[in-house]
mmCIF file of C-alpha atoms and ligand atoms in Angstrom:
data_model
loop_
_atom_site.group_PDB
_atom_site.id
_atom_site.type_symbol
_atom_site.label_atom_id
_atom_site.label_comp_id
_atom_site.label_asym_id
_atom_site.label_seq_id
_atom_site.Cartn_x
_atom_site.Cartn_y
_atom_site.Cartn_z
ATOM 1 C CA UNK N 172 3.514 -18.149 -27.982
ATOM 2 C CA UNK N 173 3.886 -17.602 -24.250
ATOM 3 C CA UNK N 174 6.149 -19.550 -23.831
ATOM 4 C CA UNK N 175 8.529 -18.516 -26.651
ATOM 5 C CA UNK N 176 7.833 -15.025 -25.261
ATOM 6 C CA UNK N 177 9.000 -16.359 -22.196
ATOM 7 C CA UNK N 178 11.814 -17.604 -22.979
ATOM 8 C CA UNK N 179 12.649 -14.575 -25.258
ATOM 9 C CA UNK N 180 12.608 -12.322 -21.911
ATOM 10 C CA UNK N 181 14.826 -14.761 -20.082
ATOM 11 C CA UNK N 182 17.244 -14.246 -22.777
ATOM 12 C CA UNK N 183 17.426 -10.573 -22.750
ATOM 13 C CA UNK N 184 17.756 -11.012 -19.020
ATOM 14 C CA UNK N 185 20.121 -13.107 -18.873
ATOM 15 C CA UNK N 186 22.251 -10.763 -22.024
ATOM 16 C CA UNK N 187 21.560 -7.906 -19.631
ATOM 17 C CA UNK N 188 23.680 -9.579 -16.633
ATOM 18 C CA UNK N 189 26.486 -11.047 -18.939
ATOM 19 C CA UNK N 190 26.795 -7.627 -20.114
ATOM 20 C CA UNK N 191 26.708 -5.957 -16.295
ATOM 21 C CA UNK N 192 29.110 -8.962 -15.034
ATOM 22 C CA UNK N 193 25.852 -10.194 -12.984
ATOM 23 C CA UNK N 194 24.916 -13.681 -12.234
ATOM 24 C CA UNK N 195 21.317 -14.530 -14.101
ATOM 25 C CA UNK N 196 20.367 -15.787 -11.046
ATOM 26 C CA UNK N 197 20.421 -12.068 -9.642
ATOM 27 C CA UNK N 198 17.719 -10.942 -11.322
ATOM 28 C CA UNK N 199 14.093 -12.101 -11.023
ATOM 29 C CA UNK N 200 11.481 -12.489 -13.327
ATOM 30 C CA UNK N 201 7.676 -10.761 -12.608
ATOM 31 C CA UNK N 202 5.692 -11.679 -15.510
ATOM 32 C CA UNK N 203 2.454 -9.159 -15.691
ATOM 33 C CA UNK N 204 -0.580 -10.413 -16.317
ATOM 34 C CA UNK N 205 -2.680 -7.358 -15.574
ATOM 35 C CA UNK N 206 -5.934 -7.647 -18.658
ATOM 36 C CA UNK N 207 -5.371 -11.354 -19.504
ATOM 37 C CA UNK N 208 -6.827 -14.316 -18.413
ATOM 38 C CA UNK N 209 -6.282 -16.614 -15.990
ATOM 39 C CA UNK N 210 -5.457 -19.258 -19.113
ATOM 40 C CA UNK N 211 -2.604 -17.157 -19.765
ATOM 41 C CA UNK N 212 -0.972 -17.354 -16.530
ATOM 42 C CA UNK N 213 -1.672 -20.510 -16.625
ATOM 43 C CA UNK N 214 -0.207 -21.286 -19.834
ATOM 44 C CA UNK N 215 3.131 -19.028 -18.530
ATOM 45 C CA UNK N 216 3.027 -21.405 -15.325
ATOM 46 C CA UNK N 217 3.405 -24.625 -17.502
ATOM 47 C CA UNK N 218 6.260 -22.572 -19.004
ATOM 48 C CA UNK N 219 8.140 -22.316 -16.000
ATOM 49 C CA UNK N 220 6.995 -18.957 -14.083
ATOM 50 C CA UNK N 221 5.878 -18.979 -11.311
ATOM 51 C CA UNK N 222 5.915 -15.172 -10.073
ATOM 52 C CA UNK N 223 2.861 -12.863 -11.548
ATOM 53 C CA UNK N 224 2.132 -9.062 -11.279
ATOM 54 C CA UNK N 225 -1.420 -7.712 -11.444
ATOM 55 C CA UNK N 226 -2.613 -4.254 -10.900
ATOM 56 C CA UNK N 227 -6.460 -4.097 -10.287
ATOM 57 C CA UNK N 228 -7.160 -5.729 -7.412
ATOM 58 C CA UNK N 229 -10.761 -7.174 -8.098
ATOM 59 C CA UNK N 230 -9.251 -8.501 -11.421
ATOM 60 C CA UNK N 231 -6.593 -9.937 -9.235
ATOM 61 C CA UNK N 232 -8.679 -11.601 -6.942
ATOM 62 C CA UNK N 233 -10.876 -13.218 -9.315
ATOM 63 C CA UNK N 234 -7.358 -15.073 -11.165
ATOM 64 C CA UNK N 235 -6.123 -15.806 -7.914
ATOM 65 C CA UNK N 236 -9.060 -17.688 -6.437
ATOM 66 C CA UNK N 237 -9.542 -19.697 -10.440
ATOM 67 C CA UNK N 238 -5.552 -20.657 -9.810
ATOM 68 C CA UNK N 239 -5.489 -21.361 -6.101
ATOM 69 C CA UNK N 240 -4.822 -24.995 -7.094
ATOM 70 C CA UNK N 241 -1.440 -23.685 -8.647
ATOM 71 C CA UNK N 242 1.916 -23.162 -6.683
ATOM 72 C CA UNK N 243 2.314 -19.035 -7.668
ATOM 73 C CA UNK N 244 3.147 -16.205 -6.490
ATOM 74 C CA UNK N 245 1.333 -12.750 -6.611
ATOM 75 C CA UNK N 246 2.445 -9.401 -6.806
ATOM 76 C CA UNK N 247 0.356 -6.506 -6.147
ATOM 77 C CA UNK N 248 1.640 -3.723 -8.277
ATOM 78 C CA UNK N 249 -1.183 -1.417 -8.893
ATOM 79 C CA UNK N 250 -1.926 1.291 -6.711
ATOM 80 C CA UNK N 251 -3.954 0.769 -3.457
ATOM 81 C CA UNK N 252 -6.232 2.644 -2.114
ATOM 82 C CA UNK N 253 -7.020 2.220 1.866
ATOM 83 C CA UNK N 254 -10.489 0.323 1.176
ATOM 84 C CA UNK N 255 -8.430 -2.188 -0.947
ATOM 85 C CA UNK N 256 -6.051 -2.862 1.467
ATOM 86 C CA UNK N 257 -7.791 -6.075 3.018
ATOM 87 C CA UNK N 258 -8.304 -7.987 0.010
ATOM 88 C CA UNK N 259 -5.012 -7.473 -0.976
ATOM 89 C CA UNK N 260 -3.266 -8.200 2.822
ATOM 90 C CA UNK N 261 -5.797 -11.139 2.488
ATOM 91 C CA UNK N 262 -4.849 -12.899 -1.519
ATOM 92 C CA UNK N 263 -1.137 -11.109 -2.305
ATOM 93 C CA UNK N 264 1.941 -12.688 -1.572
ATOM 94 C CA UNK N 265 4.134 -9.271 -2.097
ATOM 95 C CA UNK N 266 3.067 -5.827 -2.220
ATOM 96 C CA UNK N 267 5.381 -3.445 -4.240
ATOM 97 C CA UNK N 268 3.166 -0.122 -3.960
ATOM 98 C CA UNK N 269 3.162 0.563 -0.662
ATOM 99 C CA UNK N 270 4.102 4.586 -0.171
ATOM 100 C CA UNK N 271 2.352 5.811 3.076
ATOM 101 C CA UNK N 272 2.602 4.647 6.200
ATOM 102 C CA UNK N 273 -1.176 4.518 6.599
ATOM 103 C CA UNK N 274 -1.446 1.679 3.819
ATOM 104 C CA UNK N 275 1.710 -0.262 5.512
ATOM 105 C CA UNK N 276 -0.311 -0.121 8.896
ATOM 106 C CA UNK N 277 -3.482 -1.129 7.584
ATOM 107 C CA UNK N 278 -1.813 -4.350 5.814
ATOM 108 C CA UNK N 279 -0.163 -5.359 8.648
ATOM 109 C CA UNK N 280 -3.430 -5.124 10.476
ATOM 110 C CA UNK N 281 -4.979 -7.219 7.975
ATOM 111 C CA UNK N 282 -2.758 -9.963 7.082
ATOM 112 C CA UNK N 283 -4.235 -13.129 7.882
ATOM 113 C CA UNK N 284 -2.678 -15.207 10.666
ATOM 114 C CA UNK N 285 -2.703 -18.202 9.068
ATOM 115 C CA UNK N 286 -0.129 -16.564 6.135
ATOM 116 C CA UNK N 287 3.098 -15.779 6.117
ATOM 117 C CA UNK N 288 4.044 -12.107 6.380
ATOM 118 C CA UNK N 289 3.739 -9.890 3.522
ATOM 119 C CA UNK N 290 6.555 -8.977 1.601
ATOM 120 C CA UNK N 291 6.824 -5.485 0.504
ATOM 121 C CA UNK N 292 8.487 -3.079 -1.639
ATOM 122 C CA UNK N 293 7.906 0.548 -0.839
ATOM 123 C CA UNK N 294 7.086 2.646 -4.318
ATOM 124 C CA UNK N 295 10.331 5.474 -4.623
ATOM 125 C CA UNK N 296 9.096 8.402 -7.174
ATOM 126 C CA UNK N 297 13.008 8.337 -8.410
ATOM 127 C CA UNK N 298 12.342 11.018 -11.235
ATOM 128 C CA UNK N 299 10.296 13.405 -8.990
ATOM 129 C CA UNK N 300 7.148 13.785 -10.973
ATOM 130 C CA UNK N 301 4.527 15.887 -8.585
ATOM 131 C CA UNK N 302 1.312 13.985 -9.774
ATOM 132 C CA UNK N 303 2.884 10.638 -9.421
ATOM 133 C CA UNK N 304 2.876 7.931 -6.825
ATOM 134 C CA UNK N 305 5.765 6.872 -4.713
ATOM 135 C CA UNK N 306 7.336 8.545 -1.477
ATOM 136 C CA UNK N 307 10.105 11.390 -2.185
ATOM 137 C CA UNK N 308 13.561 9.738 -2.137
ATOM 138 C CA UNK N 309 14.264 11.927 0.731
ATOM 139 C CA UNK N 310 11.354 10.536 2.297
ATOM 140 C CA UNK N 311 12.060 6.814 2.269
ATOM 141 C CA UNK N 312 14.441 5.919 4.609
ATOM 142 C CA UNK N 313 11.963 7.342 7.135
ATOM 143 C CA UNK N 314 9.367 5.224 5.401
ATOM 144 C CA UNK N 315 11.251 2.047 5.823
ATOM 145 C CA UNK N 316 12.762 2.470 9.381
ATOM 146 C CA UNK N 317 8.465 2.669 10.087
ATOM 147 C CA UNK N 318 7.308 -0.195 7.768
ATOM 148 C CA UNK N 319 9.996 -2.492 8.877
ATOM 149 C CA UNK N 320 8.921 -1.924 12.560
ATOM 150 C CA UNK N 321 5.221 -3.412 10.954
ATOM 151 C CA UNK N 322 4.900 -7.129 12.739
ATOM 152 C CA UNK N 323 3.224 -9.096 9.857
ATOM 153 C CA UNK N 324 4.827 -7.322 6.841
ATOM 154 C CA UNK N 325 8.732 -7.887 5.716
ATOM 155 C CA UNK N 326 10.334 -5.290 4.156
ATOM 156 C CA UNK N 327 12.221 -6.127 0.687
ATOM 157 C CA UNK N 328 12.986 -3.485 -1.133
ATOM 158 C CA UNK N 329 12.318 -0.468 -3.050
ATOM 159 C CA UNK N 330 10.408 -0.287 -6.328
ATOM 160 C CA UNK N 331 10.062 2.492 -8.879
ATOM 161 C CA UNK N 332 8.276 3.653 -12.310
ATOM 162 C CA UNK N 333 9.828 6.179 -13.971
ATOM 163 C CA UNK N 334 8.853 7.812 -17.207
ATOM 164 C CA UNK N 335 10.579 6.301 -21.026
ATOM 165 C CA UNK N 336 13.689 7.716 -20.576
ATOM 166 C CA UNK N 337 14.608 8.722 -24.427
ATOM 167 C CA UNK N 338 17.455 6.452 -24.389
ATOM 168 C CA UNK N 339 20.323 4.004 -22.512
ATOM 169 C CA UNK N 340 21.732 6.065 -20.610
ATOM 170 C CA UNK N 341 18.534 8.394 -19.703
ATOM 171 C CA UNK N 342 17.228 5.498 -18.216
ATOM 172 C CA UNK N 343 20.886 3.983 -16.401
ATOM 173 C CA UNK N 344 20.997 7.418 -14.796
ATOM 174 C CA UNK N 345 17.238 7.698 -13.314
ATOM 175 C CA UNK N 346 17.418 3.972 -12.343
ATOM 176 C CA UNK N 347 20.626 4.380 -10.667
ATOM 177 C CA UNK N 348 19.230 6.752 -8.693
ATOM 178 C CA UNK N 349 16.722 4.310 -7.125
ATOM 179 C CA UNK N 350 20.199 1.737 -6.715
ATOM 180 C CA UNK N 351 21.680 4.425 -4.487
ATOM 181 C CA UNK N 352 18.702 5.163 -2.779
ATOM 182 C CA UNK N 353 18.379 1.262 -2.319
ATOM 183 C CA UNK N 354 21.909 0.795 -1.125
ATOM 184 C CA UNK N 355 21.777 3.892 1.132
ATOM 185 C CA UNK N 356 19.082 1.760 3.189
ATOM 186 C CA UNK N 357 20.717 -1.146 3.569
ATOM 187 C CA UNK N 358 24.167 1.014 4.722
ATOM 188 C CA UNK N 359 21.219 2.584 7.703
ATOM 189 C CA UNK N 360 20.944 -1.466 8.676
ATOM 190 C CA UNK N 361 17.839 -2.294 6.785
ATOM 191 C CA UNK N 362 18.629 -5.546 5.209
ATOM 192 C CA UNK N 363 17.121 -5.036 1.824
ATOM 193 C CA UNK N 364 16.868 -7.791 -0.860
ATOM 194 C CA UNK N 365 14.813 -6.439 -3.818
ATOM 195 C CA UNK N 366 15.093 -3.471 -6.281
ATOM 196 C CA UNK N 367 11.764 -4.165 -8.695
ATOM 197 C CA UNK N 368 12.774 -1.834 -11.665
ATOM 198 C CA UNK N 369 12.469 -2.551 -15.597
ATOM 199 C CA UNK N 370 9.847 -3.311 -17.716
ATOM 200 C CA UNK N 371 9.732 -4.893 -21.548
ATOM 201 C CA UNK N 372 10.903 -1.826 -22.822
ATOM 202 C CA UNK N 373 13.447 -0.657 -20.375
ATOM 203 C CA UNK N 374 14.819 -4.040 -18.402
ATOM 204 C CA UNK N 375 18.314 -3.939 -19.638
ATOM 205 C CA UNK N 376 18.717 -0.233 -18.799
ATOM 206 C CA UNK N 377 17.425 -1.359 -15.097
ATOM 207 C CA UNK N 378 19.647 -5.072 -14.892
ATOM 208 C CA UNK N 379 22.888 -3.002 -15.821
ATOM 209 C CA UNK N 380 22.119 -0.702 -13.342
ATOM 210 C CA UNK N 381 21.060 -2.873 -10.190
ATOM 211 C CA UNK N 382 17.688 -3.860 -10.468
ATOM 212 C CA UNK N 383 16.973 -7.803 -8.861
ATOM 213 C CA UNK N 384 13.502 -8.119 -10.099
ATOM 214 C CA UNK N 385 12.355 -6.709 -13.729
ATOM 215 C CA UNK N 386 8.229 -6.919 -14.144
ATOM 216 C CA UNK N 387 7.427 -7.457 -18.008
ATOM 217 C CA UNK N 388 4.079 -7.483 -19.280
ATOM 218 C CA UNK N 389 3.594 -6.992 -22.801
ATOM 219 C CA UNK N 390 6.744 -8.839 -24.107
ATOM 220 C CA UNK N 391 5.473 -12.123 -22.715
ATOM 221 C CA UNK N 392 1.723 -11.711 -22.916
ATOM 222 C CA UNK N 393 1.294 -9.205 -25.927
ATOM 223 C CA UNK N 394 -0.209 -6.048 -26.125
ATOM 224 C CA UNK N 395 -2.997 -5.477 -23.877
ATOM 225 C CA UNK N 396 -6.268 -4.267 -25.449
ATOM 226 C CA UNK N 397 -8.711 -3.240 -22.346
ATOM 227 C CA UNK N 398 -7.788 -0.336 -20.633
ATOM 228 C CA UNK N 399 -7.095 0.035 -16.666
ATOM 229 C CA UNK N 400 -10.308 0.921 -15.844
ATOM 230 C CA UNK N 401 -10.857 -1.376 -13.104
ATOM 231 C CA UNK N 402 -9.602 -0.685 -9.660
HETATM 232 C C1 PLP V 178 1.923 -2.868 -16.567
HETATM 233 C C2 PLP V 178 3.096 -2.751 -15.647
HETATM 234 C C3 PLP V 178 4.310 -3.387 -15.934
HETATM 235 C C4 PLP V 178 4.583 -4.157 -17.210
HETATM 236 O O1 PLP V 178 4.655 -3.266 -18.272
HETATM 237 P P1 PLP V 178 5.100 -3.799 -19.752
HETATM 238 O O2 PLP V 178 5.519 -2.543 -20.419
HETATM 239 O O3 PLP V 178 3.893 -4.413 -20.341
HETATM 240 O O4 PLP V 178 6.195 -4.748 -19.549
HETATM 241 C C5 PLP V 178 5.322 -3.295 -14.996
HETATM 242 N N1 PLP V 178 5.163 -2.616 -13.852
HETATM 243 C C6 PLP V 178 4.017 -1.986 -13.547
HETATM 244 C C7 PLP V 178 3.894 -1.260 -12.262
HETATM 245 C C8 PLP V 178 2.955 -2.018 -14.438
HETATM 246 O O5 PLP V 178 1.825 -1.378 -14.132
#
Protein backbone atom coordinates (compact mmCIF):
# COMPACT_ATOMS: atom_id res chain seq x y z
CA UNK A 1 0.00 0.00 0.00
CA UNK A 2 2.89 2.29 0.87
CA UNK A 3 4.65 1.54 -1.46
CA UNK A 4 2.16 1.82 -4.37
CA UNK A 5 1.38 5.16 -2.69
CA UNK A 6 4.83 5.82 -3.09
CA UNK A 7 5.31 5.27 -6.18
CA UNK A 8 1.97 6.99 -7.13
CA UNK A 9 3.57 10.40 -5.70
CA UNK A 10 6.76 9.88 -7.65
CA UNK A 11 4.66 9.80 -10.64
CA UNK A 12 2.79 12.93 -10.17
CA UNK A 13 6.18 14.38 -9.43
CA UNK A 14 7.81 13.42 -11.96
CA UNK A 15 4.32 14.56 -14.51
CA UNK A 16 4.70 17.84 -12.65
CA UNK A 17 8.44 18.47 -14.02
CA UNK A 18 7.77 17.02 -17.60
CA UNK A 19 5.05 19.43 -17.66
CA UNK A 20 7.35 22.56 -16.14
CA UNK A 21 10.39 21.36 -18.53
CA UNK A 22 12.18 20.29 -15.06
CA UNK A 23 14.47 17.45 -14.56
CA UNK A 24 12.74 14.80 -11.89
CA UNK A 25 15.79 14.87 -10.30
CA UNK A 26 15.02 18.64 -9.29
CA UNK A 27 12.56 17.99 -7.06
CA UNK A 28 12.80 16.07 -3.77
CA UNK A 29 10.63 13.89 -2.08
CA UNK A 30 9.67 14.52 2.00
CA UNK A 31 7.39 11.81 2.83
CA UNK A 32 5.36 12.86 6.24
CA UNK A 33 4.97 10.61 8.68
CA UNK A 34 3.63 12.87 11.40
CA UNK A 35 0.65 10.22 13.48
CA UNK A 36 1.99 6.91 12.06
CA UNK A 37 4.20 4.50 13.24
CA UNK A 38 7.52 3.87 13.06
CA UNK A 39 6.44 0.47 10.89
CA UNK A 40 5.28 2.78 8.38
CA UNK A 41 8.37 4.60 7.79
CA UNK A 42 9.82 1.71 7.88
CA UNK A 43 7.80 0.03 5.40
CA UNK A 44 8.28 3.52 3.06
CA UNK A 45 12.18 2.98 3.71
CA UNK A 46 12.12 -0.59 2.15
CA UNK A 47 10.28 1.28 -0.63
CA UNK A 48 12.97 3.45 -1.45
CA UNK A 49 12.62 6.79 0.78
CA UNK A 50 14.75 7.72 2.66
CA UNK A 51 13.79 11.48 3.66
CA UNK A 52 10.83 11.80 6.47
CA UNK A 53 8.94 14.88 7.89
CA UNK A 54 7.48 14.86 11.41
CA UNK A 55 5.92 17.63 13.28
CA UNK A 56 5.69 16.89 17.10
CA UNK A 57 8.82 16.64 18.34
CA UNK A 58 8.38 14.04 21.27
CA UNK A 59 6.57 11.85 18.62
CA UNK A 60 9.60 12.46 16.54
CA UNK A 61 12.03 11.51 18.90
CA UNK A 62 10.52 8.40 19.97
CA UNK A 63 10.55 7.06 15.79
CA UNK A 64 13.86 8.32 15.49
CA UNK A 65 15.57 6.55 18.36
CA UNK A 66 13.20 2.88 17.26
CA UNK A 67 14.92 3.57 13.55
CA UNK A 68 18.39 4.71 14.48
CA UNK A 69 19.58 1.42 12.93
CA UNK A 70 18.18 2.82 9.52
CA UNK A 71 20.12 5.17 7.05
CA UNK A 72 17.20 8.28 7.09
CA UNK A 73 16.85 11.44 7.15
CA UNK A 74 14.62 13.72 9.41
CA UNK A 75 12.90 16.76 8.89
CA UNK A 76 11.57 18.85 11.54
CA UNK A 77 8.56 20.57 10.18
CA UNK A 78 6.35 21.36 13.03
CA UNK A 79 6.62 24.40 14.85
CA UNK A 80 9.26 24.86 17.65
CA UNK A 81 9.01 26.36 20.51
CA UNK A 82 12.42 27.60 22.37
CA UNK A 83 12.24 24.66 25.09
CA UNK A 84 12.14 22.20 22.09
CA UNK A 85 14.91 23.47 20.47
CA UNK A 86 17.59 20.98 22.02
CA UNK A 87 16.00 17.84 21.26
CA UNK A 88 15.47 18.81 17.97
CA UNK A 89 19.32 20.48 17.35
CA UNK A 90 20.15 17.12 19.12
CA UNK A 91 17.89 14.08 16.72
CA UNK A 92 16.93 16.33 13.31
CA UNK A 93 18.90 16.28 10.37
CA UNK A 94 17.05 19.55 8.74
CA UNK A 95 14.96 22.04 10.30
CA UNK A 96 12.42 23.79 7.93
CA UNK A 97 10.53 26.03 10.66
CA UNK A 98 12.93 28.12 11.78
CA UNK A 99 11.39 31.99 11.74
CA UNK A 100 13.16 33.98 14.57
CA UNK A 101 16.41 34.53 15.07
CA UNK A 102 16.17 33.47 18.72
CA UNK A 103 15.29 29.73 17.64
CA UNK A 104 18.26 29.85 14.86
CA UNK A 105 20.66 30.92 17.80
CA UNK A 106 19.55 28.52 20.20
CA UNK A 107 20.05 25.51 17.55
CA UNK A 108 23.22 26.48 16.68
CA UNK A 109 24.07 26.54 20.34
CA UNK A 110 22.81 23.17 20.68
CA UNK A 111 23.88 21.13 17.85
CA UNK A 112 25.96 18.42 18.93
CA UNK A 113 29.64 18.44 17.96
CA UNK A 114 29.87 15.20 16.98
CA UNK A 115 27.00 15.98 13.97
CA UNK A 116 27.13 17.60 11.07
CA UNK A 117 25.59 21.07 10.89
CA UNK A 118 21.99 21.51 10.70
CA UNK A 119 20.40 22.23 7.64
CA UNK A 120 17.70 24.72 7.65
CA UNK A 121 14.93 26.24 5.86
CA UNK A 122 13.60 29.46 7.27
CA UNK A 123 9.46 29.35 7.36
CA UNK A 124 8.28 32.55 4.71
CA UNK A 125 4.41 33.44 5.60
CA UNK A 126 4.08 34.00 1.55
CA UNK A 127 0.21 34.73 1.78
CA UNK A 128 0.48 37.14 4.79
CA UNK A 129 -1.92 35.59 7.21
CA UNK A 130 -1.48 37.66 10.75
CA UNK A 131 -2.03 34.55 13.08
CA UNK A 132 0.29 32.40 11.13
CA UNK A 133 3.88 31.33 11.46
CA UNK A 134 6.69 32.30 9.20
CA UNK A 135 8.78 35.66 8.99
CA UNK A 136 7.18 38.54 6.67
CA UNK A 137 8.68 38.23 3.16
CA UNK A 138 10.04 41.59 3.74
CA UNK A 139 11.58 40.28 6.70
CA UNK A 140 13.62 37.37 5.39
CA UNK A 141 16.46 38.42 3.71
CA UNK A 142 17.39 40.03 7.04
CA UNK A 143 16.61 36.68 8.59
CA UNK A 144 18.95 34.79 6.40
CA UNK A 145 21.95 37.24 6.13
CA UNK A 146 21.70 36.44 10.41
CA UNK A 147 21.07 32.63 10.30
CA UNK A 148 23.66 32.04 7.72
CA UNK A 149 26.25 33.89 9.93
CA UNK A 150 25.05 30.79 12.66
CA UNK A 151 28.43 28.42 12.86
CA UNK A 152 26.77 24.94 13.23
CA UNK A 153 23.60 25.51 11.12
CA UNK A 154 23.63 25.70 7.02
CA UNK A 155 21.24 27.63 5.50
CA UNK A 156 19.11 25.89 2.54
CA UNK A 157 16.34 27.49 1.73
CA UNK A 158 13.05 28.92 2.29
CA UNK A 159 9.89 26.98 3.13
CA UNK A 160 6.25 28.01 3.16
CA UNK A 161 2.47 26.86 4.01
CA UNK A 162 0.03 28.67 2.48
CA UNK A 163 -3.70 28.24 2.70
CA UNK A 164 -5.79 25.74 -0.32
CA UNK A 165 -5.63 28.06 -2.86
CA UNK A 166 -9.21 27.40 -4.71
CA UNK A 167 -7.50 26.38 -7.76
CA UNK A 168 -4.16 26.07 -10.31
CA UNK A 169 -3.41 29.09 -10.70
CA UNK A 170 -4.42 30.49 -7.03
CA UNK A 171 -1.89 28.37 -5.85
CA UNK A 172 1.05 29.05 -9.00
CA UNK A 173 0.61 32.69 -8.03
CA UNK A 174 1.05 32.47 -4.01
CA UNK A 175 3.84 29.87 -4.52
CA UNK A 176 5.58 31.95 -6.96
CA UNK A 177 5.74 34.42 -4.65
CA UNK A 178 7.90 32.35 -2.24
CA UNK A 179 10.19 31.44 -5.82
CA UNK A 180 10.89 35.16 -6.08
CA UNK A 181 11.42 35.66 -2.64
CA UNK A 182 13.79 32.53 -2.87
CA UNK A 183 15.64 33.75 -5.90
CA UNK A 184 15.88 37.34 -4.57
CA UNK A 185 18.25 35.70 -1.79
CA UNK A 186 20.37 33.94 -3.71
CA UNK A 187 20.79 37.31 -6.22
CA UNK A 188 21.95 39.11 -2.29
CA UNK A 189 24.83 36.10 -2.44
CA UNK A 190 23.16 33.60 -0.24
CA UNK A 191 23.68 30.40 -2.01
CA UNK A 192 20.33 28.81 -1.53
CA UNK A 193 19.49 25.19 -2.57
CA UNK A 194 15.96 24.33 -1.30
CA UNK A 195 12.40 25.76 -1.80
CA UNK A 196 10.18 23.06 0.48
CA UNK A 197 6.65 23.94 -0.96
CA UNK A 198 3.70 21.43 -1.98
CA UNK A 199 1.88 19.03 -0.29
CA UNK A 200 -0.51 15.90 -1.61
CA UNK A 201 -2.98 18.23 -2.57
CA UNK A 202 -1.11 21.10 -4.02
CA UNK A 203 2.54 19.60 -5.29
CA UNK A 204 2.06 20.17 -8.92
CA UNK A 205 0.89 23.77 -8.41
CA UNK A 206 4.34 24.15 -6.28
CA UNK A 207 6.84 21.82 -8.94
CA UNK A 208 5.54 24.09 -11.90
CA UNK A 209 6.27 26.92 -10.04
CA UNK A 210 9.85 26.25 -8.47
CA UNK A 211 9.56 24.28 -5.56
CA UNK A 212 12.84 21.52 -5.08
CA UNK A 213 11.38 19.64 -2.25
CA UNK A 214 7.42 18.79 -2.03
CA UNK A 215 6.47 17.18 1.68
CA UNK A 216 3.39 14.70 1.17
CA UNK A 217 1.77 13.09 3.93
CA UNK A 218 -1.51 11.72 3.41
CA UNK A 219 -1.09 10.53 -0.26
CA UNK A 220 1.57 8.05 0.79
CA UNK A 221 0.55 7.17 4.31
CA UNK A 222 -3.35 7.74 4.24
CA UNK A 223 -5.43 9.83 6.13
CA UNK A 224 -4.33 10.50 9.52
CA UNK A 225 -6.84 9.80 12.33
CA UNK A 226 -5.21 11.36 15.73
CA UNK A 227 -5.14 14.85 15.88
CA UNK A 228 -1.91 17.20 16.49
CA UNK A 229 -2.24 17.35 19.90
CA UNK A 230 1.15 16.53 20.85
CA UNK A 231 3.88 19.08 20.83
C1 LIG B 1 1.24 17.54 7.56
C2 LIG B 1 2.15 18.42 6.76
C3 LIG B 1 2.45 18.12 5.42
C4 LIG B 1 1.84 16.97 4.65
O1 LIG B 1 0.50 17.24 4.42
P1 LIG B 1 -0.38 16.25 3.46
O2 LIG B 1 -1.52 17.12 3.08
O3 LIG B 1 -0.76 15.10 4.31
O4 LIG B 1 0.47 15.88 2.33
C5 LIG B 1 3.36 18.93 4.77
N1 LIG B 1 3.93 19.98 5.38
C6 LIG B 1 3.66 20.30 6.66
C7 LIG B 1 4.33 21.46 7.28
C8 LIG B 1 2.75 19.54 7.38
O5 LIG B 1 2.48 19.88 8.64
Amino acid sequence: MIAENLQRVQTRIAKACAQAGRSTTDVALLAVSKTFAADAVQEAFAAGQHAFGENYIQEAVEKITVLRHLPLQWHCIGPIQSNKTRLVAEHFDWVHTVDRLKIAQRLSEQRPAQRGRLQICIQVNVDGGTTKSGVAPEDALALAQQIAALPRLQLRGLMCIPEPATDFSGACAVFTRARQLFDAIRASGIPLDTLSMGMSADLEAAVASGSTQVRVGSAIFGERTYPPSRA
